[in-house]
CSV table of N, CA and C in Angstrom, one decimal:
chain,number,residue,atom,x,y,z
A,28,MET,N,5.7,6.0,-5.4
A,28,MET,CA,4.9,5.1,-6.1
A,28,MET,C,5.1,5.2,-7.6
A,29,GLY,N,6.4,5.4,-7.9
A,29,GLY,CA,6.7,5.5,-9.3
A,29,GLY,C,7.1,4.2,-9.9
A,30,GLY,N,7.9,4.3,-10.9
A,30,GLY,CA,8.3,3.1,-11.6
A,30,GLY,C,7.3,2.7,-12.7
A,31,PRO,N,7.7,1.8,-13.6
A,31,PRO,CA,6.9,1.4,-14.7
A,31,PRO,C,5.6,0.7,-14.2
A,32,ALA,N,4.5,1.0,-14.8
A,32,ALA,CA,3.2,0.4,-14.5
A,32,ALA,C,3.2,-1.0,-15.1
A,33,THR,N,2.5,-1.9,-14.4
A,33,THR,CA,2.3,-3.2,-14.9
A,33,THR,C,0.8,-3.5,-15.0
A,34,LEU,N,0.5,-4.5,-15.6
A,34,LEU,CA,-0.9,-4.9,-15.8
A,34,LEU,C,-1.4,-5.8,-14.6
A,35,MET,N,-0.5,-6.1,-13.7
A,35,MET,CA,-0.9,-7.0,-12.6
A,35,MET,C,-1.1,-6.2,-11.3
A,36,PRO,N,-2.3,-6.0,-10.9
A,36,PRO,CA,-2.5,-5.2,-9.7
A,36,PRO,C,-1.8,-5.7,-8.5
A,37,GLU,N,-1.7,-7.0,-8.4
A,37,GLU,CA,-1.0,-7.6,-7.2
A,37,GLU,C,0.4,-7.2,-7.2
A,38,VAL,N,1.1,-7.1,-8.3
A,38,VAL,CA,2.5,-6.7,-8.4
A,38,VAL,C,2.6,-5.2,-8.0
A,39,GLU,N,1.6,-4.4,-8.5
A,39,GLU,CA,1.6,-3.0,-8.1
A,39,GLU,C,1.4,-2.8,-6.6
A,40,ALA,N,0.5,-3.6,-6.1
A,40,ALA,CA,0.2,-3.6,-4.6
A,40,ALA,C,1.5,-3.8,-3.8
A,41,GLU,N,2.2,-4.8,-4.2
A,41,GLU,CA,3.5,-5.1,-3.5
A,41,GLU,C,4.5,-4.0,-3.7
A,42,ARG,N,4.5,-3.4,-4.8
A,42,ARG,CA,5.4,-2.3,-5.0
A,42,ARG,C,5.1,-1.1,-4.1
A,43,TRP,N,3.8,-0.8,-4.0
A,43,TRP,CA,3.3,0.3,-3.2
A,43,TRP,C,3.6,0.0,-1.7
A,44,ALA,N,3.3,-1.2,-1.3
A,44,ALA,CA,3.5,-1.6,0.1
A,44,ALA,C,5.0,-1.5,0.4
A,45,SER,N,5.9,-1.9,-0.5
A,45,SER,CA,7.3,-1.8,-0.2
A,45,SER,C,7.7,-0.3,-0.1
A,46,GLU,N,7.2,0.5,-0.9
A,46,GLU,CA,7.5,1.9,-0.7
A,46,GLU,C,7.0,2.5,0.6
A,47,LEU,N,5.8,2.1,1.0
A,47,LEU,CA,5.4,2.5,2.4
A,47,LEU,C,6.3,1.9,3.5
A,48,GLU,N,6.8,0.7,3.3
A,48,GLU,CA,7.7,0.2,4.3
A,48,GLU,C,9.0,1.0,4.4
A,49,SER,N,9.5,1.4,3.3
A,49,SER,CA,10.7,2.3,3.3
A,49,SER,C,10.4,3.6,3.9
A,50,PHE,N,9.2,4.2,3.7
A,50,PHE,CA,8.7,5.4,4.3
A,50,PHE,C,8.7,5.2,5.8
A,51,ALA,N,8.2,4.1,6.3
A,51,ALA,CA,8.1,3.8,7.7
A,51,ALA,C,9.5,3.7,8.3
A,52,ASP,N,10.4,3.0,7.6
A,52,ASP,CA,11.7,2.8,8.1
A,52,ASP,C,12.4,4.2,8.4
A,53,ASP,N,12.2,5.1,7.4
A,53,ASP,CA,12.8,6.4,7.5
A,53,ASP,C,12.2,7.1,8.7
A,54,ARG,N,10.9,7.0,8.9
A,54,ARG,CA,10.3,7.7,10.0
A,54,ARG,C,10.7,7.2,11.3
A,55,GLU,N,10.9,5.9,11.4
A,55,GLU,CA,11.3,5.3,12.7
A,55,GLU,C,12.7,5.7,13.2
A,56,LYS,N,13.5,6.2,12.3
A,56,LYS,CA,14.8,6.6,12.6
A,56,LYS,C,14.8,8.0,13.3
A,57,ARG,N,13.6,8.7,13.2
A,57,ARG,CA,13.5,10.0,13.8
A,57,ARG,C,13.0,9.8,15.2
A,58,ILE,N,13.2,10.9,16.0
A,58,ILE,CA,12.8,10.8,17.4
A,58,ILE,C,11.4,11.3,17.7
A,59,ASP,N,10.9,12.2,16.9
A,59,ASP,CA,9.6,12.9,17.2
A,59,ASP,C,8.4,11.9,17.2
A,60,LEU,N,7.4,12.2,17.9
A,60,LEU,CA,6.2,11.3,18.0
A,60,LEU,C,5.4,11.3,16.8
A,61,ARG,N,5.3,12.4,16.0
A,61,ARG,CA,4.6,12.4,14.8
A,61,ARG,C,5.2,11.4,13.8
A,62,ALA,N,6.5,11.4,13.7
A,62,ALA,CA,7.1,10.5,12.8
A,62,ALA,C,6.9,9.0,13.2
A,63,ALA,N,6.9,8.7,14.4
A,63,ALA,CA,6.6,7.4,14.9
A,63,ALA,C,5.2,7.0,14.6
A,64,ARG,N,4.2,7.9,14.7
A,64,ARG,CA,2.8,7.6,14.4
A,64,ARG,C,2.7,7.4,12.9
A,65,LEU,N,3.3,8.2,12.1
A,65,LEU,CA,3.3,8.0,10.7
A,65,LEU,C,3.9,6.7,10.3
A,66,ALA,N,4.9,6.3,10.9
A,66,ALA,CA,5.5,5.0,10.6
A,66,ALA,C,4.6,3.8,10.9
A,67,ARG,N,3.9,3.9,12.0
A,67,ARG,CA,2.9,2.9,12.4
A,67,ARG,C,1.8,2.8,11.3
A,68,GLU,N,1.3,4.0,11.0
A,68,GLU,CA,0.2,4.1,10.0
A,68,GLU,C,0.6,3.6,8.6
A,69,ALA,N,1.9,3.9,8.3
A,69,ALA,CA,2.4,3.4,7.0
A,69,ALA,C,2.5,1.9,7.0
A,70,ARG,N,3.0,1.3,8.0
A,70,ARG,CA,3.1,-0.1,8.1
A,70,ARG,C,1.7,-0.8,8.1
A,71,GLN,N,0.7,-0.2,8.7
A,71,GLN,CA,-0.6,-0.8,8.7
A,71,GLN,C,-1.2,-0.7,7.3
A,72,LEU,N,-1.0,0.5,6.6
A,72,LEU,CA,-1.5,0.6,5.3
A,72,LEU,C,-0.8,-0.3,4.3
A,73,ALA,N,0.5,-0.5,4.5
A,73,ALA,CA,1.3,-1.4,3.7
A,73,ALA,C,0.7,-2.8,3.8
A,74,ALA,N,0.4,-3.2,5.0
A,74,ALA,CA,-0.2,-4.6,5.3
A,74,ALA,C,-1.6,-4.7,4.6
A,75,SER,N,-2.4,-3.6,4.7
A,75,SER,CA,-3.7,-3.7,4.0
A,75,SER,C,-3.5,-3.8,2.5
A,76,ILE,N,-2.6,-3.1,1.9
A,76,ILE,CA,-2.4,-3.1,0.5
A,76,ILE,C,-1.9,-4.5,0.1
A,77,ARG,N,-1.0,-5.1,0.9
A,77,ARG,CA,-0.6,-6.5,0.6
A,77,ARG,C,-1.7,-7.5,0.6
A,78,ASP,N,-2.6,-7.3,1.7
A,78,ASP,CA,-3.7,-8.2,1.8
A,78,ASP,C,-4.6,-8.1,0.6
A,79,VAL,N,-4.9,-6.9,0.2
A,79,VAL,CA,-5.8,-6.7,-1.0
A,79,VAL,C,-5.1,-7.3,-2.3
A,80,GLY,N,-3.8,-7.1,-2.4
A,80,GLY,CA,-3.1,-7.7,-3.5
A,80,GLY,C,-3.2,-9.2,-3.6
A,81,ARG,N,-3.1,-9.8,-2.4
A,81,ARG,CA,-3.3,-11.3,-2.4
A,81,ARG,C,-4.7,-11.7,-2.7
A,82,GLU,N,-5.7,-10.9,-2.2
A,82,GLU,CA,-7.1,-11.2,-2.5
A,82,GLU,C,-7.4,-11.1,-4.0
A,83,ILE,N,-6.8,-10.1,-4.6
A,83,ILE,CA,-7.0,-9.8,-6.1
A,83,ILE,C,-6.4,-11.0,-6.8
A,84,ARG,N,-5.2,-11.4,-6.5
A,84,ARG,CA,-4.6,-12.6,-7.1
A,84,ARG,C,-5.5,-13.8,-7.0
A,85,ASP,N,-6.0,-14.1,-5.8
A,85,ASP,CA,-6.8,-15.2,-5.6
A,85,ASP,C,-8.1,-15.1,-6.4
A,86,ALA,N,-8.7,-14.0,-6.5
A,86,ALA,CA,-10.0,-13.8,-7.2
A,86,ALA,C,-9.7,-13.9,-8.7
A,87,ARG,N,-8.6,-13.5,-9.2
A,87,ARG,CA,-8.3,-13.6,-10.6
A,87,ARG,C,-8.0,-15.1,-10.9
A,88,LEU,N,-7.4,-15.9,-10.0
A,88,LEU,CA,-7.1,-17.3,-10.3
A,88,LEU,C,-8.4,-18.1,-10.4
A,89,THR,N,-9.4,-17.7,-9.6
A,89,THR,CA,-10.7,-18.4,-9.7
A,89,THR,C,-11.7,-17.7,-10.6
A,90,ASP,N,-11.2,-16.7,-11.4
A,90,ASP,CA,-12.0,-16.0,-12.4
A,90,ASP,C,-13.3,-15.4,-11.8
A,91,ASP,N,-13.1,-14.8,-10.6
A,91,ASP,CA,-14.2,-14.2,-9.9
A,91,ASP,C,-14.2,-12.7,-10.2
A,92,VAL,N,-14.9,-12.4,-11.3
A,92,VAL,CA,-14.9,-11.0,-11.9
A,92,VAL,C,-15.5,-10.0,-10.9
A,93,ALA,N,-16.6,-10.4,-10.3
A,93,ALA,CA,-17.3,-9.4,-9.3
A,93,ALA,C,-16.4,-9.1,-8.2
A,94,SER,N,-15.8,-10.1,-7.6
A,94,SER,CA,-14.9,-9.8,-6.4
A,94,SER,C,-13.6,-9.0,-6.9
A,95,THR,N,-13.1,-9.3,-8.0
A,95,THR,CA,-11.9,-8.6,-8.5
A,95,THR,C,-12.2,-7.1,-8.7
A,96,GLY,N,-13.4,-6.8,-9.2
A,96,GLY,CA,-13.8,-5.4,-9.4
A,96,GLY,C,-13.9,-4.7,-8.1
A,97,ILE,N,-14.5,-5.3,-7.1
A,97,ILE,CA,-14.6,-4.7,-5.8
A,97,ILE,C,-13.2,-4.5,-5.2
A,98,LEU,N,-12.4,-5.5,-5.3
A,98,LEU,CA,-11.1,-5.4,-4.7
A,98,LEU,C,-10.2,-4.4,-5.4
A,99,LEU,N,-10.4,-4.2,-6.7
A,99,LEU,CA,-9.6,-3.2,-7.4
A,99,LEU,C,-10.0,-1.8,-6.9
A,100,GLU,N,-11.3,-1.6,-6.7
A,100,GLU,CA,-11.8,-0.3,-6.1
A,100,GLU,C,-11.2,-0.1,-4.8
A,101,ASN,N,-11.1,-1.1,-3.9
A,101,ASN,CA,-10.5,-1.0,-2.6
A,101,ASN,C,-9.1,-0.7,-2.7
A,102,LEU,N,-8.4,-1.4,-3.6
A,102,LEU,CA,-6.9,-1.1,-3.8
A,102,LEU,C,-6.7,0.4,-4.3
A,103,GLY,N,-7.6,0.9,-5.1
A,103,GLY,CA,-7.5,2.3,-5.5
A,103,GLY,C,-7.6,3.2,-4.4
A,104,SER,N,-8.6,2.9,-3.5
A,104,SER,CA,-8.7,3.8,-2.3
A,104,SER,C,-7.5,3.7,-1.4
A,105,LEU,N,-7.0,2.5,-1.2
A,105,LEU,CA,-5.8,2.4,-0.4
A,105,LEU,C,-4.6,3.1,-1.0
A,106,ARG,N,-4.5,3.1,-2.4
A,106,ARG,CA,-3.4,3.7,-3.1
A,106,ARG,C,-3.5,5.3,-2.9
A,107,LYS,N,-4.7,5.8,-2.9
A,107,LYS,CA,-4.9,7.2,-2.7
A,107,LYS,C,-4.5,7.6,-1.3
A,108,ARG,N,-4.9,6.8,-0.3
A,108,ARG,CA,-4.4,7.1,1.1
A,108,ARG,C,-2.9,7.0,1.2
A,109,ALA,N,-2.3,6.1,0.5
A,109,ALA,CA,-0.8,6.0,0.5
A,109,ALA,C,-0.2,7.2,-0.1
A,110,LEU,N,-0.7,7.6,-1.3
A,110,LEU,CA,-0.1,8.8,-2.0
A,110,LEU,C,-0.3,10.0,-1.1
A,111,ASP,N,-1.5,10.2,-0.5
A,111,ASP,CA,-1.7,11.3,0.5
A,111,ASP,C,-0.6,11.3,1.6
A,112,MET,N,-0.4,10.1,2.2
A,112,MET,CA,0.5,10.0,3.3
A,112,MET,C,1.9,10.3,2.8
A,113,LEU,N,2.3,9.7,1.7
A,113,LEU,CA,3.7,10.0,1.2
A,113,LEU,C,3.9,11.4,0.8
A,114,GLY,N,2.8,12.0,0.2
A,114,GLY,CA,3.0,13.4,-0.3
A,114,GLY,C,3.0,14.5,0.8
A,115,THR,N,2.3,14.3,1.9
A,115,THR,CA,2.2,15.3,2.9
A,115,THR,C,3.3,15.2,3.9
A,116,ALA,N,3.9,14.1,4.0
A,116,ALA,CA,4.9,13.9,5.1
A,116,ALA,C,6.3,14.1,4.7
A,117,ARG,N,6.6,14.2,3.4
A,117,ARG,CA,8.0,14.4,3.0
A,117,ARG,C,8.5,15.7,3.2
């Protein structure tokens, strides 16, 4: 989840989701069951991150500050889960 930071959370969300997809691809190439489970979890988490990124974009377009704040907190929680997943499984 490296790379230069942007001010656009939806762009960051897509970047994180893409990294999780790469993580999942690598795990699917392995034969063990733990790797397959991690791949499924990574793909589900990537989808959740993408969903929240889209919701943030939509909330920002409508200038819905309250929803944007809640969604940013949700995105932060998802990012923590992603970092935990990526950090423990490598």
